[in-house]
CSV table of C-alpha atoms in Angstrom, one decimal:
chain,number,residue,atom,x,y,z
A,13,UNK,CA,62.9,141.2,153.6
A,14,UNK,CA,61.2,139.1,156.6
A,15,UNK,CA,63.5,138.4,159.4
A,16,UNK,CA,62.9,135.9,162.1
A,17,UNK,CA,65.0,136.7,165.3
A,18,UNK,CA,65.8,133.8,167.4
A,19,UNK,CA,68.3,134.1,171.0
A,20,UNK,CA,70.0,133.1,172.4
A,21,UNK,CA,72.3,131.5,170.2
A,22,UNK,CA,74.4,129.6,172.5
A,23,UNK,CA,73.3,128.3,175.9
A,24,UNK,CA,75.6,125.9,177.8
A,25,UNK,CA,73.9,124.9,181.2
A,26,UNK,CA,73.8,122.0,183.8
A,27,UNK,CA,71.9,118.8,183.4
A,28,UNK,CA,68.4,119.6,184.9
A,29,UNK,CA,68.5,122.9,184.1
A,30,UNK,CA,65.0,124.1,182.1
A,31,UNK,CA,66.4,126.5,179.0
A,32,UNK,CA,64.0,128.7,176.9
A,33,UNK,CA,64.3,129.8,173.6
A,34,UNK,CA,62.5,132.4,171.6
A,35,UNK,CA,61.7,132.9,168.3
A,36,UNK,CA,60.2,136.5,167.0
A,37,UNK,CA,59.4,137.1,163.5
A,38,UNK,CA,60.2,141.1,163.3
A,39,UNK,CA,58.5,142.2,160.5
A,40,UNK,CA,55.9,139.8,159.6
A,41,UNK,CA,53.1,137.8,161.6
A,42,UNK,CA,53.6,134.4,161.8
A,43,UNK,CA,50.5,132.4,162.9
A,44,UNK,CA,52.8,129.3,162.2
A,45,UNK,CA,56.2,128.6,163.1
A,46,UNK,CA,58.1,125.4,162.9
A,47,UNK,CA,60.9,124.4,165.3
A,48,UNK,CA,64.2,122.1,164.2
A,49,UNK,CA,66.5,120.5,165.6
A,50,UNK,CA,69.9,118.7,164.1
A,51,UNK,CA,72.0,116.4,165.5
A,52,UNK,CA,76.5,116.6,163.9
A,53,UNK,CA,76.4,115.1,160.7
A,54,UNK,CA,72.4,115.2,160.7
A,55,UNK,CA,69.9,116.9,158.4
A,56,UNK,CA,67.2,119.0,160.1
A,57,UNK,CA,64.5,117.2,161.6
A,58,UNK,CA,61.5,118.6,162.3
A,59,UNK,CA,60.3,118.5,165.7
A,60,UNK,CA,56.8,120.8,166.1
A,61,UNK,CA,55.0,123.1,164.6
A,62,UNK,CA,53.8,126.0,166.6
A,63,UNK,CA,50.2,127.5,166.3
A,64,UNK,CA,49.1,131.0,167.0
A,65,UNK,CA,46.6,130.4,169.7
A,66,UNK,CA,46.2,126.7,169.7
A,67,UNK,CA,48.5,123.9,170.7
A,68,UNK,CA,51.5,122.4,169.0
A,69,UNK,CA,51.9,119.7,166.3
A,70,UNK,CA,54.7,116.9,167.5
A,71,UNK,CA,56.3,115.2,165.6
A,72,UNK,CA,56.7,111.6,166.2
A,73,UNK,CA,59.0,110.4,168.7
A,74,UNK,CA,58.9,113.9,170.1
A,75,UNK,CA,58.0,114.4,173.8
A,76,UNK,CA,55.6,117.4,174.5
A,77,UNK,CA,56.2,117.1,177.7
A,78,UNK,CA,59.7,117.5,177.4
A,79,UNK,CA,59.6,120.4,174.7
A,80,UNK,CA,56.6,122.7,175.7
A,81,UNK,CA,56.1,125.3,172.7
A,82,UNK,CA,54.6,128.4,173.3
A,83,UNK,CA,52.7,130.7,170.4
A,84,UNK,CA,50.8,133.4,172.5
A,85,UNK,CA,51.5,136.1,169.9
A,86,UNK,CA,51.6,136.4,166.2
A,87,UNK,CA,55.0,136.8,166.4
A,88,UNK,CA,56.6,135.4,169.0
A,89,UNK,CA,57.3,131.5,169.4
A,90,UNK,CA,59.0,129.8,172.3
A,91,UNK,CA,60.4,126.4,172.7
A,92,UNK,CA,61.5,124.9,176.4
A,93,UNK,CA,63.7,122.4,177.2
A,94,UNK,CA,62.4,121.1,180.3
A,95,UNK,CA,64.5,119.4,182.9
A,96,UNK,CA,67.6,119.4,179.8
A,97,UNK,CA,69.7,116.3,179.7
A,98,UNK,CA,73.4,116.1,177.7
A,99,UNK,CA,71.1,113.7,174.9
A,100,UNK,CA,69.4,117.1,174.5
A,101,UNK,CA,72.7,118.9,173.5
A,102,UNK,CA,71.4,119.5,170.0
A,103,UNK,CA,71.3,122.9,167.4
A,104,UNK,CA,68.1,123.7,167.5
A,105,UNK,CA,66.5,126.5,165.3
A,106,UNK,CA,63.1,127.7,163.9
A,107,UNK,CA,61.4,129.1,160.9
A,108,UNK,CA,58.2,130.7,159.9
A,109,UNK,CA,57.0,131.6,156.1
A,110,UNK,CA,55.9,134.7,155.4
A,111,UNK,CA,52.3,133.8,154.0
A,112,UNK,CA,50.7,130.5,154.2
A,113,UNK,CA,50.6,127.9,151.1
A,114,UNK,CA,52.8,125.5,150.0
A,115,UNK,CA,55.0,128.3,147.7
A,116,UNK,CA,56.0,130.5,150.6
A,117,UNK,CA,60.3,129.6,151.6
A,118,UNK,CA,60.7,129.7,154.8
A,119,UNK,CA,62.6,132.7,157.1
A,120,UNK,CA,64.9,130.9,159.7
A,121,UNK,CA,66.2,132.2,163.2
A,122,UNK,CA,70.0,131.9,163.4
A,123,UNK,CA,69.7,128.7,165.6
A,124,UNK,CA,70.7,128.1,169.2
A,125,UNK,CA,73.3,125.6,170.0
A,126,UNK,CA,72.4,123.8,173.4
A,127,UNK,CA,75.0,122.3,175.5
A,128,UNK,CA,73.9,120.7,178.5
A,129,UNK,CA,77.0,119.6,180.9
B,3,UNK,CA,60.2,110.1,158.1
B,4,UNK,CA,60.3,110.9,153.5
B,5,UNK,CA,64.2,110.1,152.5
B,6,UNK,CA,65.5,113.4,151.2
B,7,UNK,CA,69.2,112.3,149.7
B,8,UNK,CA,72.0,115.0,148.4
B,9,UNK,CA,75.1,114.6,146.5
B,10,UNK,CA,78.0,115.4,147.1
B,11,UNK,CA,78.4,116.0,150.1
B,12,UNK,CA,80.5,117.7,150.2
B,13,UNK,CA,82.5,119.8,146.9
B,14,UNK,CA,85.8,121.7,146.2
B,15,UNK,CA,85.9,123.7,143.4
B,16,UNK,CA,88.4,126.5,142.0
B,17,UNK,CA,87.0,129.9,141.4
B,18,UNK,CA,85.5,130.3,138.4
B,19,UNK,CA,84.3,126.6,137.9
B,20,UNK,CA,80.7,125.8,137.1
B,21,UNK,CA,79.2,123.1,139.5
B,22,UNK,CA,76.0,121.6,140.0
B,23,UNK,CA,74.8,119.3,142.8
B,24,UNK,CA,71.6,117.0,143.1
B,25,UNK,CA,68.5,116.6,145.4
B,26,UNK,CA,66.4,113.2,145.3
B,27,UNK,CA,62.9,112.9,146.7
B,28,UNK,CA,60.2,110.9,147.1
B,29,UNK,CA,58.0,111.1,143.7
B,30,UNK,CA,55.1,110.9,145.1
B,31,UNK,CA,52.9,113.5,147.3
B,32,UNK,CA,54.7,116.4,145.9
B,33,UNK,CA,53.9,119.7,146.7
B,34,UNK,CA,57.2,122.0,146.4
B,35,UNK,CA,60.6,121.6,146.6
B,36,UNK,CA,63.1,124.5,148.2
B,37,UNK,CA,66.5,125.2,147.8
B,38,UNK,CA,68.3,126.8,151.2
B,39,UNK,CA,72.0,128.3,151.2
B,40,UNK,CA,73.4,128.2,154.6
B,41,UNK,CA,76.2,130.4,155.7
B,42,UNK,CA,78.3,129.5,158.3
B,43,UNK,CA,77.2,131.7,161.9
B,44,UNK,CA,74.1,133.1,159.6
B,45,UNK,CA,70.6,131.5,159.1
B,46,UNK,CA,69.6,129.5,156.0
B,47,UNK,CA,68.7,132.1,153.2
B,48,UNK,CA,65.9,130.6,150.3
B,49,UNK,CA,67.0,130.3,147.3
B,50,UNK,CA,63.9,128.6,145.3
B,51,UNK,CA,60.5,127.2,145.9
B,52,UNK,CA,60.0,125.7,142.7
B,53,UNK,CA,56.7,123.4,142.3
B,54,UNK,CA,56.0,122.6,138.6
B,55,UNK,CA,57.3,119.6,137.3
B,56,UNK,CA,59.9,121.1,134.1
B,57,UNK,CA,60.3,124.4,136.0
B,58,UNK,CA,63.1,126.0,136.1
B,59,UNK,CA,64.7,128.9,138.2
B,60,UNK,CA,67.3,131.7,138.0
B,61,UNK,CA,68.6,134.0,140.5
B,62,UNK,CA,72.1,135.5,139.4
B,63,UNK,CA,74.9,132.6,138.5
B,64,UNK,CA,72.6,130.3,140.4
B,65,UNK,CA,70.0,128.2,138.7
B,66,UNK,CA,67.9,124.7,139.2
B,67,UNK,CA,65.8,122.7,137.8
B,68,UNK,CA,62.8,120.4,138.7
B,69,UNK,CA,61.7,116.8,137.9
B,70,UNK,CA,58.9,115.8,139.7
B,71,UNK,CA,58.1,112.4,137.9
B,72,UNK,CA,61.7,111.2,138.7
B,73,UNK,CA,62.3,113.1,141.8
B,74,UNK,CA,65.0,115.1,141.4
B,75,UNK,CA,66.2,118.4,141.4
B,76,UNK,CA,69.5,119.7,140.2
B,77,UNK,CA,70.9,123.0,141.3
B,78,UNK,CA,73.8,124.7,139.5
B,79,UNK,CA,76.5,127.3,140.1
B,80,UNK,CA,77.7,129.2,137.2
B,81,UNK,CA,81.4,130.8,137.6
B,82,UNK,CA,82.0,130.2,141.3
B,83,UNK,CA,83.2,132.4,143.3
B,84,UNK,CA,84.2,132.1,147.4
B,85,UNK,CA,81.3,134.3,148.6
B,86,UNK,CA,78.9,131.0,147.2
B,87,UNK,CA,80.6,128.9,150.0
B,88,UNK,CA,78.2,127.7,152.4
B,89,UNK,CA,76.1,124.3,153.0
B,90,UNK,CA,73.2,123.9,149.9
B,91,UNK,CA,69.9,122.3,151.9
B,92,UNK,CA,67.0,121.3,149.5
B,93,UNK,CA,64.0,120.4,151.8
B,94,UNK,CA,60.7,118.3,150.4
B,95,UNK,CA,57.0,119.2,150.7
B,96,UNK,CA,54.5,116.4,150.9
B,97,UNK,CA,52.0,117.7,152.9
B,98,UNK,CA,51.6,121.4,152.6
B,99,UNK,CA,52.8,122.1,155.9
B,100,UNK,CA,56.3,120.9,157.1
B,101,UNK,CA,60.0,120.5,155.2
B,102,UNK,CA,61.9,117.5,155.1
B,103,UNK,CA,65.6,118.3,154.4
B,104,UNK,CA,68.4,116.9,153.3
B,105,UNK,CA,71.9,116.8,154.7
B,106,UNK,CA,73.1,119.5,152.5
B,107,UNK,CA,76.2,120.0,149.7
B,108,UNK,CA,78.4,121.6,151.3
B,109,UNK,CA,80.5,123.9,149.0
B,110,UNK,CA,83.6,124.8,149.7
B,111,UNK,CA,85.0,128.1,146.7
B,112,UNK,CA,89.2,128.6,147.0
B,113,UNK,CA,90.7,131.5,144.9
């Protein structure tokens, strides 16, 4: 079945500190991926979604700035936490569907927990 | 922000017991509605993408069902047993392009 690979899974770093994380679907091109992030106790919240070749869709309340998403390949997504503060301590994980229309589930990444000291 | 609400929150049930859980959405807009299980230390596995209003899916013991007029969507467990543990996410599709989730059932299966 489609995997999406997503590392690394746990990244604990000081305040300041710019952390990248990458998101490859391995056996299917992805020409969108979407990145998540949840807060304890918190459903998923969509933060961007990540277009092969063109820039990223933010959500509201989302700074690009802050979160600069990367889609240079069909199957490789990257998200980076600029600058990271503890606020940004967050899991944070992505998904792309295999296909495109509205009936295609999505394939997640196992998530990366972020913990910023 | 669409308010994506399921109950319980959380569940205990025996093995063996039946259970079902619930997933309310906005009625409006509707384009699909999935069903996630989530595994603890493992990545949220689809279940369903179901997107007719009366539909109805089966995959093993696990089944739901779909009302779009009333927004809601009921997913059932038939004999439990502790390998279903793990966090049930239903997510909403308004807009052809991005989820909204819920918080998620999160089912707990003792022997």
């Amino acid at each position: 079945g489609a995997v999406v690979s997503q590392h690394p899974s746990w990244v604990i770093c000081k305040s300041g500190t710019s952390v990248k994380i990458e998101c490859r679907s391995l056996d299917f091109q992805a020409t969108t991926m979407f990145w998540y992030r949840q807060f304890p106790k918190q459903s998923l919240m969509l933060m961007a979604t990540s277009n092969e070749g063109s820039k990223a869709t933010y959500e509201q309340g989302v700074e690009k700035d802050k979160f600069l998403i990367n889609h240079a390949s069909l199957t490789l997504s990257t998200l980076t936490v600029t600058s990271a503060h503890p606020e940004d301590s967050s899991f944070y994980i992505c998904s792309a569907p295999n296909g495109r229309g509205h009936r295609q589930p999505q394939h997640f990444g196992d998530g990366t927990r972020l913990s910023i000291l | 922000i669409l308010n994506v609400e399921q109950s319980p929150q959380s569940l205990h049930v025996q093995e063996g017991d039946s259970t079902n859980f619930t997933c309310s959405f906005p009625s409006s807009n509707f384009y699909a509605l999935h069903w996630y299980r989530w595994e603890t230390a493992k990545s949220p596995e689809a279940l369903f993408v179901m997107t007719l209003n009366g539909d109805e899916k089966k995959k093993g013991r696990i089944s739901a069902t779909l009302n779009t007029k009333e927004g809601y969507s009921y997913l059932y467990i038939k004999g439990s047993q502790p390998e279903d543990s793990a966090t049930y996410l239903c997510a909403f599709l308004n807009s052809g392009y991005a989820l909204n989730f819920g918080k998620g059932t999160s089912l707990l299966v003792t022997p």
